[in-house]
Amino acid sequence: MNPRFSRRTGLAAALAGPLALAACGRHTVDPPKSVTQAEIDEAMQTPTELNFWTWVPGIEKEVALFQEAYPQITVDIVNAGQGNPHYAKLRTALRAGNGAPDIAQLEFQMIPSFVITEDLLDLGPYGAKDIGDQFVEFAWAQVSGANGEVWAIPQDTGPMGMLYRDDIFQAHGIEVPATWDDFAAAASRLHEADPEVYLTNFAPSQGAFFAAMLWQAGADPFGGSEGPDLNVDLTSPEAEKVARYWGELSEQDLIAVDADFNDQWYQALNRGKYATWIAPAWAPTFLQSAAASTSGLWRVAPLPQWEAGEQVSSNWGGSTSAVMATTRNPIAAAVFAQFINTDPESTNTMANEQFLYPPTKAILEDPAFTGQQLEFYGGQEVNGLFAEIGTTVAPDFQWAPFQDKVYADFTATVGTAVAEKTDAVAAMEAWQRRIEEYARYQGFTVRQP
């Protein structure tokens, strides 16, 4: 496993710009080496109020289970937004030294940006170091620190697969592509037969999708980074292979290059413009509402592979529950983060009522979950297939400590090149230069392989 980001004293104060969340002048917890069960019991029997920032609809059910188990603890739920608005408000509160929650929902790729600025509490001493085996390996690796820290508790994940229109495949005699070469050949055959239909869509501003493609191909652009020492490698053979592949498909007009998650994209899904959606485990539920008119026509398969016979996937999306270092109730907050993500009733509610794809082995091995036959997918056991796919996700992929900036620069370089049918490999080099320049400005020492 590649080392994860660890905190380095002084870096937060040295950073400039959006990461400048200096810890000086605010209360932070200095975690003990361990917390005894007696200390936990005492804290959980002491009247305490926790503040929890999350965007999950209906999370009140899981919180109610926690409060039933620990009636002395009251949890105030706040929806501060989703995505950038959520993180902007969180960083503002942390910078101000007041108003930050005890626990906040964080996506996996955002964890390093809060670790590097010393804003997360290491949950290891509070019992979290003993629960890692309850989660799939790649999810636990995403929350693990270089020195054994536990920076958050996984809540949901997004192992990657391929959703495809079985009716379109059958109409054109296309077999489910086992390799990316097969996929390219199918793209050519389909678009030649029907110029109004593309095998798939490449959204130019969807950096998360492209990161998943890099991950599956074995590229790890920020792997080995630690603290202020940042490795940046977007020009590795594996990374360039991915850029060249999608760039050439676009240059040949074999894929669509439409923006996603808007009305035009939803309409395109409903009318059959795209024969596949390369997407994560949360996508099947989403698609049922986004393309309701196509019910029964879709199926799910593993990702095409770079080498025939391999079974390698990656992850797109998912989130965690993290405890802020500014909390004045570290034990109660840490117990809460662990409870809602490990308690059987709580995790079943998340999986089966809120349709968050689970990271816990208990649910992923439960026939009641994996054996669900979804009518939208022709009765296929989609959950079970993604559970199998999740075991093939390499655990050692690492995020930048400013992944939101990385995604923005992707759109301006590689995404634009693919959309405009220009040199995507050259755009990878431009992407690398942008990240290196920004990293140095932020106070990092940039290292190249």
Coordinates of C-alpha atoms in Angstrom, one line a residue:
M1 CA 0.0 0.0 0.0
N2 CA 1.3 3.4 -0.9
P3 CA 1.9 5.8 2.1
R4 CA -1.0 8.1 2.7
F5 CA -0.9 11.8 3.5
S6 CA 0.2 12.5 7.0
R7 CA 0.1 15.7 8.9
R8 CA 3.2 17.8 9.1
T9 CA 3.5 20.6 11.7
G10 CA 3.7 24.0 10.2
L11 CA 2.6 23.3 6.7
A12 CA -0.9 24.5 7.2
A13 CA 0.4 27.9 8.3
A14 CA 2.7 28.0 5.3
L15 CA 0.1 27.4 2.7
A16 CA -1.5 30.2 0.8
G17 CA -4.8 30.5 -1.1
P18 CA -7.7 28.1 -0.6
L19 CA -5.8 25.7 1.5
A20 CA -4.7 28.3 4.0
L21 CA -6.5 27.0 7.1
A22 CA -3.9 27.8 9.7
A23 CA -4.6 26.1 13.0
C24 CA -3.1 28.8 15.2
G25 CA -5.5 30.4 17.6
R26 CA -8.2 27.7 17.6
H27 CA -8.9 24.8 19.9
T28 CA -7.9 21.4 18.5
V29 CA -7.8 17.9 20.1
D30 CA -4.4 16.3 20.8
P31 CA -5.5 12.7 20.6
P32 CA -4.3 10.2 23.2
K33 CA -2.5 7.0 22.3
S34 CA -5.6 5.1 23.3
V35 CA -8.9 5.6 25.0
T36 CA -10.1 3.1 27.6
Q37 CA -13.5 1.5 27.5
A38 CA -14.2 3.2 30.9
E39 CA -13.5 6.6 29.4
I40 CA -15.8 5.8 26.4
D41 CA -18.5 4.6 28.7
E42 CA -18.3 7.7 30.9
A43 CA -18.4 10.0 27.9
M44 CA -21.4 8.3 26.3
Q45 CA -23.3 8.6 29.5
T46 CA -22.6 12.3 29.8
P47 CA -25.2 14.8 28.3
T48 CA -23.6 16.0 25.1
E49 CA -24.7 17.8 21.9
L50 CA -23.0 16.9 18.6
N51 CA -23.3 18.8 15.4
F52 CA -23.2 16.7 12.2
W53 CA -22.9 18.1 8.7
T54 CA -24.2 15.8 6.0
W55 CA -26.1 15.9 2.7
V56 CA -27.7 12.4 2.9
P57 CA -31.5 12.7 2.7
G58 CA -33.2 10.8 5.5
I59 CA -30.1 10.4 7.6
E60 CA -32.3 11.1 10.6
K61 CA -33.2 7.4 10.7
E62 CA -29.6 6.4 11.3
V63 CA -29.1 9.3 13.8
A64 CA -32.2 8.1 15.7
L65 CA -30.7 4.7 16.1
F66 CA -27.6 6.2 17.6
Q67 CA -29.5 8.4 20.0
E68 CA -31.6 5.3 21.0
A69 CA -28.4 3.5 21.8
Y70 CA -26.9 6.5 23.6
P71 CA -29.8 8.6 25.0
Q72 CA -27.5 11.1 26.6
I73 CA -26.1 12.3 23.3
T74 CA -28.1 14.7 21.1
V75 CA -27.1 15.1 17.4
D76 CA -28.0 18.2 15.5
I77 CA -28.1 17.5 11.7
V78 CA -27.2 20.3 9.3
N79 CA -27.3 20.1 5.5
A80 CA -24.7 22.8 4.6
G81 CA -24.9 21.9 0.9
Q82 CA -23.2 19.3 -1.3
G83 CA -19.9 19.4 -3.1
N84 CA -18.0 22.7 -3.2
P85 CA -20.6 24.7 -1.1
H86 CA -20.3 22.1 1.7
Y87 CA -16.5 22.2 1.7
A88 CA -16.3 26.0 1.4
K89 CA -18.6 26.5 4.4
L90 CA -16.6 23.8 6.4
R91 CA -13.3 25.4 5.6
T92 CA -14.6 28.9 6.5
A93 CA -15.8 27.6 9.9
L94 CA -12.5 25.9 10.6
R95 CA -10.5 28.9 9.6
A96 CA -12.7 31.1 11.9
G97 CA -12.2 28.8 14.8
N98 CA -15.9 28.5 15.5
G99 CA -19.0 27.2 13.9
A100 CA -17.4 24.0 12.6
P101 CA -19.3 20.7 13.1
D102 CA -18.1 17.9 15.3
I103 CA -18.6 15.4 12.5
A104 CA -18.7 16.1 8.7
Q105 CA -19.4 14.0 5.7
L106 CA -16.3 14.0 3.4
E107 CA -15.8 12.4 0.0
F108 CA -12.8 10.1 -0.2
Q109 CA -10.9 12.4 -2.5
M110 CA -11.3 15.3 -0.1
I111 CA -9.7 13.7 2.9
P112 CA -6.1 14.6 2.1
S113 CA -7.0 18.3 1.8
F114 CA -8.3 18.3 5.4
V115 CA -5.5 16.1 6.7
I116 CA -2.7 18.3 5.4
T117 CA -4.2 21.3 7.2
E118 CA -4.6 19.4 10.5
D119 CA -8.3 19.6 10.5
L120 CA -9.2 15.9 11.1
L121 CA -9.1 13.9 14.3
D122 CA -7.2 10.6 14.2
L123 CA -10.0 8.1 15.1
G124 CA -7.6 5.3 15.8
P125 CA -7.2 5.8 19.5
Y126 CA -11.0 5.9 19.9
G127 CA -11.5 2.3 18.7
A128 CA -11.5 2.8 14.9
K129 CA -8.1 1.0 14.4
D130 CA -9.9 -2.2 15.4
I131 CA -12.8 -2.0 12.8
G132 CA -10.9 -2.0 9.5
D133 CA -11.6 -5.6 8.8
Q134 CA -15.3 -4.8 8.6
F135 CA -14.8 -2.8 5.4
V136 CA -13.6 -3.7 1.9
E137 CA -9.9 -3.2 1.5
F138 CA -9.8 -0.3 -0.9
A139 CA -12.4 1.7 1.1
W140 CA -10.4 1.3 4.3
A141 CA -7.2 2.2 2.5
Q142 CA -8.7 5.5 1.4
V143 CA -9.2 6.6 5.0
S144 CA -5.9 5.3 6.4
G145 CA -2.9 7.4 7.2
A146 CA 0.8 6.8 6.5
N147 CA 1.4 6.0 10.2
G148 CA -1.7 4.0 10.9
E149 CA -4.0 6.9 11.5
V150 CA -7.7 6.5 10.7
W151 CA -8.9 9.8 9.3
A152 CA -12.6 8.9 8.7
I153 CA -15.0 6.0 8.6
P154 CA -16.3 4.9 5.1
Q155 CA -19.9 5.4 4.5
D156 CA -20.4 4.5 0.8
T157 CA -18.4 3.6 -2.3
G158 CA -18.6 3.5 -6.1
P159 CA -16.7 0.6 -7.6
M160 CA -16.7 1.0 -11.4
G161 CA -18.7 -1.1 -13.9
M162 CA -20.4 -0.8 -17.2
L163 CA -24.1 -0.2 -17.6
Y164 CA -25.2 -1.1 -21.1
R165 CA -28.4 -1.1 -23.3
D166 CA -29.0 -4.8 -24.0
D167 CA -31.5 -4.0 -26.7
I168 CA -29.0 -1.9 -28.6
F169 CA -26.3 -4.5 -28.3
Q170 CA -28.6 -7.2 -29.5
A171 CA -29.9 -5.1 -32.4
H172 CA -26.4 -4.6 -33.7
G173 CA -24.9 -8.0 -32.8
I174 CA -22.5 -6.5 -30.3
E175 CA -21.1 -8.7 -27.5
V176 CA -20.3 -7.2 -24.1
P177 CA -16.7 -6.0 -24.6
A178 CA -14.2 -7.8 -22.4
T179 CA -11.3 -5.5 -23.3
W180 CA -10.9 -1.9 -24.1
D181 CA -9.8 -3.0 -27.6
D182 CA -13.2 -4.8 -27.9
F183 CA -14.9 -1.6 -26.7
A184 CA -13.2 0.6 -29.4
A185 CA -14.2 -1.9 -32.1
A186 CA -17.8 -2.0 -30.8
A187 CA -17.8 1.8 -30.8
S188 CA -16.8 1.9 -34.4
R189 CA -19.3 -0.8 -35.5
L190 CA -22.2 0.8 -33.7
H191 CA -21.7 4.4 -34.9
E192 CA -21.1 3.3 -38.4
A193 CA -24.4 1.3 -38.3
D194 CA -26.3 4.2 -36.6
P195 CA -24.6 7.6 -36.6
E196 CA -27.2 8.8 -34.1
V197 CA -26.0 6.4 -31.4
Y198 CA -22.6 6.3 -29.6
L199 CA -21.3 3.5 -27.6
T200 CA -20.7 5.9 -24.7
N201 CA -20.2 9.5 -23.6
F202 CA -17.1 11.2 -22.3
A203 CA -18.1 14.2 -20.3
P204 CA -15.3 16.9 -20.7
S205 CA -15.7 18.2 -17.1
Q206 CA -16.0 14.9 -15.3
G207 CA -12.5 14.6 -13.7
A208 CA -13.8 12.0 -11.3
F209 CA -14.5 9.6 -14.2
F210 CA -11.1 10.2 -15.7
A211 CA -9.5 9.6 -12.3
A212 CA -11.3 6.2 -12.2
M213 CA -10.0 5.4 -15.6
L214 CA -6.4 6.2 -14.5
W215 CA -6.9 4.2 -11.4
Q216 CA -8.0 1.1 -13.3
A217 CA -5.1 1.4 -15.8
G218 CA -2.6 1.3 -12.9
A219 CA -1.7 5.0 -13.0
D220 CA -1.4 6.7 -9.6
P221 CA -0.4 10.3 -10.3
F222 CA 0.0 11.3 -6.6
G223 CA 1.1 8.0 -5.3
G224 CA 3.9 8.1 -2.6
S225 CA 3.1 11.7 -1.6
E226 CA 3.5 12.5 2.0
G227 CA 3.0 15.8 3.8
P228 CA 4.6 18.7 2.0
D229 CA 6.4 16.3 -0.5
L230 CA 4.1 15.9 -3.4
N231 CA 4.6 13.4 -6.2
V232 CA 3.0 14.4 -9.5
D233 CA 3.1 12.0 -12.4
L234 CA 0.4 12.5 -15.1
T235 CA 2.7 11.5 -17.9
S236 CA 3.4 7.9 -17.0
P237 CA 2.9 5.3 -19.7
E238 CA -0.3 4.1 -18.0
A239 CA -1.7 7.7 -17.8
E240 CA -0.8 8.5 -21.3
K241 CA -2.4 5.2 -22.5
V242 CA -5.7 6.3 -21.0
A243 CA -5.5 9.8 -22.5
R244 CA -4.6 8.5 -25.9
Y245 CA -7.4 5.9 -25.9
W246 CA -10.2 8.4 -25.2
G247 CA -8.6 11.1 -27.3
E248 CA -8.5 8.8 -30.3
L249 CA -12.1 7.6 -29.8
S250 CA -13.2 11.3 -29.8
E251 CA -11.0 12.2 -32.8
Q252 CA -12.7 9.4 -34.8
D253 CA -16.2 10.6 -33.6
L254 CA -16.8 7.2 -32.0
I255 CA -17.9 8.6 -28.6
A256 CA -20.1 11.5 -27.6
V257 CA -18.5 14.4 -25.6
D258 CA -21.5 15.9 -23.9
A259 CA -21.7 17.5 -20.5
D260 CA -23.4 15.2 -18.0
F261 CA -26.0 15.5 -15.3
N262 CA -28.1 18.1 -17.1
D263 CA -31.4 18.0 -18.9
Q264 CA -29.8 17.3 -22.3
W265 CA -27.9 14.4 -20.9
Y266 CA -31.0 12.9 -19.3
Q267 CA -32.9 13.2 -22.5
A268 CA -30.1 11.5 -24.4
L269 CA -30.1 8.6 -22.0
N270 CA -33.9 8.2 -22.4
R271 CA -33.8 8.3 -26.2
G272 CA -30.9 5.9 -26.5
K273 CA -28.1 8.1 -27.7
Y274 CA -25.6 6.3 -25.4
A275 CA -25.4 2.5 -25.5
T276 CA -23.3 2.3 -22.3
W277 CA -22.6 4.4 -19.2
I278 CA -19.2 3.6 -17.7
A279 CA -20.3 4.3 -14.1
P280 CA -20.0 3.3 -10.5
A281 CA -22.2 1.2 -8.2
W282 CA -24.4 4.2 -7.2
A283 CA -25.3 4.7 -10.9
P284 CA -27.9 1.9 -11.3
T285 CA -30.3 3.5 -8.7
F286 CA -29.7 6.9 -10.2
L287 CA -30.4 5.7 -13.7
Q288 CA -33.7 4.2 -12.7
S289 CA -35.1 7.7 -12.1
A290 CA -33.0 9.6 -14.7
A291 CA -34.0 7.3 -17.6
A292 CA -37.2 5.8 -16.3
S293 CA -38.6 5.2 -19.8
T294 CA -35.8 2.7 -20.6
S295 CA -36.7 0.3 -17.8
G296 CA -35.9 -3.3 -18.5
L297 CA -33.5 -2.4 -21.3
W298 CA -30.3 -2.1 -19.3
R299 CA -27.8 -4.6 -18.0
V300 CA -24.6 -4.3 -16.0
A301 CA -21.1 -5.8 -16.7
P302 CA -17.6 -5.4 -15.3
L303 CA -15.3 -2.8 -16.8
P304 CA -13.5 -3.7 -20.0
Q305 CA -9.9 -4.7 -19.3
W306 CA -6.6 -3.4 -20.6
E307 CA -5.3 -7.0 -20.8
A308 CA -7.6 -9.9 -21.7
G309 CA -8.3 -12.2 -18.7
E310 CA -7.6 -9.6 -16.1
Q311 CA -10.3 -8.4 -13.6
V312 CA -9.3 -4.9 -12.4
S313 CA -11.6 -2.1 -11.5
S314 CA -11.5 1.3 -9.7
N315 CA -13.8 3.6 -7.7
W316 CA -15.7 6.8 -8.5
G317 CA -17.4 8.5 -5.6
G318 CA -18.3 7.5 -2.1
S319 CA -17.9 9.3 1.2
T320 CA -17.1 9.1 4.8
S321 CA -17.8 10.4 8.3
A322 CA -14.9 12.4 9.6
V323 CA -14.4 14.1 13.0
M324 CA -13.0 17.6 13.1
A325 CA -10.0 18.2 15.2
T326 CA -11.8 21.2 16.7
T327 CA -14.4 19.1 18.4
R328 CA -14.8 19.5 22.1
N329 CA -16.4 16.0 22.3
P330 CA -13.9 13.7 20.6
I331 CA -15.1 10.5 22.2
A332 CA -18.8 11.0 21.5
A333 CA -18.0 12.2 18.0
A334 CA -15.7 9.3 17.2
V335 CA -18.3 6.8 18.5
F336 CA -21.0 8.4 16.4
A337 CA -18.9 8.2 13.2
Q338 CA -18.2 4.5 13.9
F339 CA -21.8 3.6 14.9
I340 CA -23.7 4.9 11.9
N341 CA -21.3 3.2 9.6
T342 CA -21.0 -0.1 11.3
D343 CA -24.3 -0.7 13.2
P344 CA -26.2 -3.4 11.2
E345 CA -29.5 -1.6 11.2
S346 CA -27.9 1.7 10.4
T347 CA -25.9 0.4 7.5
N348 CA -28.8 -1.6 6.1
T349 CA -30.9 1.5 6.1
M350 CA -28.2 3.4 4.2
A351 CA -28.0 0.6 1.6
N352 CA -31.6 -0.3 1.2
E353 CA -33.5 2.9 1.8
Q354 CA -31.0 5.6 0.8
F355 CA -29.4 3.4 -1.8
L356 CA -25.8 4.3 -0.8
Y357 CA -23.6 1.5 -2.1
P358 CA -22.1 -0.1 1.0
P359 CA -18.4 -0.5 2.0
T360 CA -19.1 -3.0 4.8
K361 CA -18.4 -6.6 4.2
A362 CA -21.4 -7.7 6.2
I363 CA -23.9 -6.2 3.7
L364 CA -21.8 -7.0 0.6
E365 CA -21.9 -10.7 1.7
D366 CA -25.6 -10.7 2.6
P367 CA -27.8 -12.5 0.1
A368 CA -30.7 -10.2 1.0
F369 CA -28.7 -7.3 -0.5
T370 CA -26.7 -9.0 -3.2
G371 CA -29.5 -11.2 -4.4
Q372 CA -32.0 -8.4 -5.1
Q373 CA -33.3 -8.7 -8.7
L374 CA -33.8 -5.4 -10.3
E375 CA -36.6 -5.1 -12.9
F376 CA -35.0 -2.1 -14.5
Y377 CA -32.0 -4.3 -15.3
G378 CA -34.0 -7.3 -16.6
G379 CA -34.0 -9.0 -13.2
Q380 CA -30.2 -8.9 -12.9
E381 CA -28.6 -9.1 -9.4
V382 CA -26.8 -5.8 -9.9
N383 CA -25.8 -5.4 -6.2
G384 CA -24.1 -8.8 -6.2
L385 CA -22.2 -8.0 -9.4
F386 CA -20.8 -4.8 -8.0
A387 CA -19.9 -6.6 -4.7
E388 CA -17.7 -8.8 -6.8
I389 CA -16.3 -5.9 -8.7
G390 CA -15.4 -4.2 -5.4
T391 CA -13.0 -7.0 -4.6
T392 CA -11.0 -6.1 -7.7
V393 CA -10.4 -2.4 -6.9
A394 CA -6.7 -1.8 -6.2
P395 CA -6.3 -0.3 -2.7
D396 CA -3.3 1.9 -3.3
F397 CA -4.6 4.8 -5.3
Q398 CA -3.9 8.2 -3.7
W399 CA -5.5 11.6 -4.0
A400 CA -3.9 15.1 -4.2
P401 CA -4.3 17.4 -1.2
F402 CA -6.2 19.7 -3.5
Q403 CA -8.2 17.3 -5.7
D404 CA -10.8 19.9 -6.5
K405 CA -8.1 22.0 -8.2
V406 CA -6.9 18.9 -10.0
Y407 CA -10.4 18.3 -11.4
A408 CA -10.7 22.0 -12.5
D409 CA -7.4 21.7 -14.3
F410 CA -8.5 18.5 -15.9
T411 CA -11.5 20.3 -17.5
A412 CA -9.2 23.0 -18.8
T413 CA -6.7 20.7 -20.4
V414 CA -7.5 17.0 -21.0
G415 CA -11.3 17.4 -21.0
T416 CA -11.1 20.2 -23.4
A417 CA -8.7 18.4 -25.7
V418 CA -11.0 15.3 -25.9
A419 CA -14.0 17.5 -26.5
E420 CA -12.3 19.5 -29.2
K421 CA -10.5 16.5 -30.7
T422 CA -7.0 17.8 -30.2
D423 CA -3.9 16.1 -28.7
A424 CA -5.0 14.6 -25.4
V425 CA -1.5 13.3 -24.6
A426 CA -0.1 16.8 -24.9
A427 CA -3.0 18.0 -22.7
M428 CA -1.8 15.6 -20.0
E429 CA 1.5 17.4 -20.0
A430 CA -0.2 20.7 -19.7
W431 CA -2.3 19.3 -16.8
Q432 CA 0.8 18.2 -15.1
R433 CA 2.4 21.6 -15.4
R434 CA -0.6 23.4 -14.0
I435 CA -0.7 21.1 -11.0
E436 CA 3.0 21.5 -10.4
E437 CA 2.8 25.2 -10.5
Y438 CA -0.1 25.3 -8.1
A439 CA 1.5 22.9 -5.7
R440 CA 4.7 25.0 -5.5
Y441 CA 2.6 28.1 -4.9
Q442 CA 0.9 26.3 -2.1
G443 CA 4.2 25.5 -0.4
F444 CA 4.7 21.9 -1.5
T445 CA 7.9 20.4 -2.7
V446 CA 7.1 18.8 -6.0
R447 CA 8.8 15.5 -6.9
Q448 CA 8.7 13.7 -10.2
P449 CA 9.4 10.0 -10.8

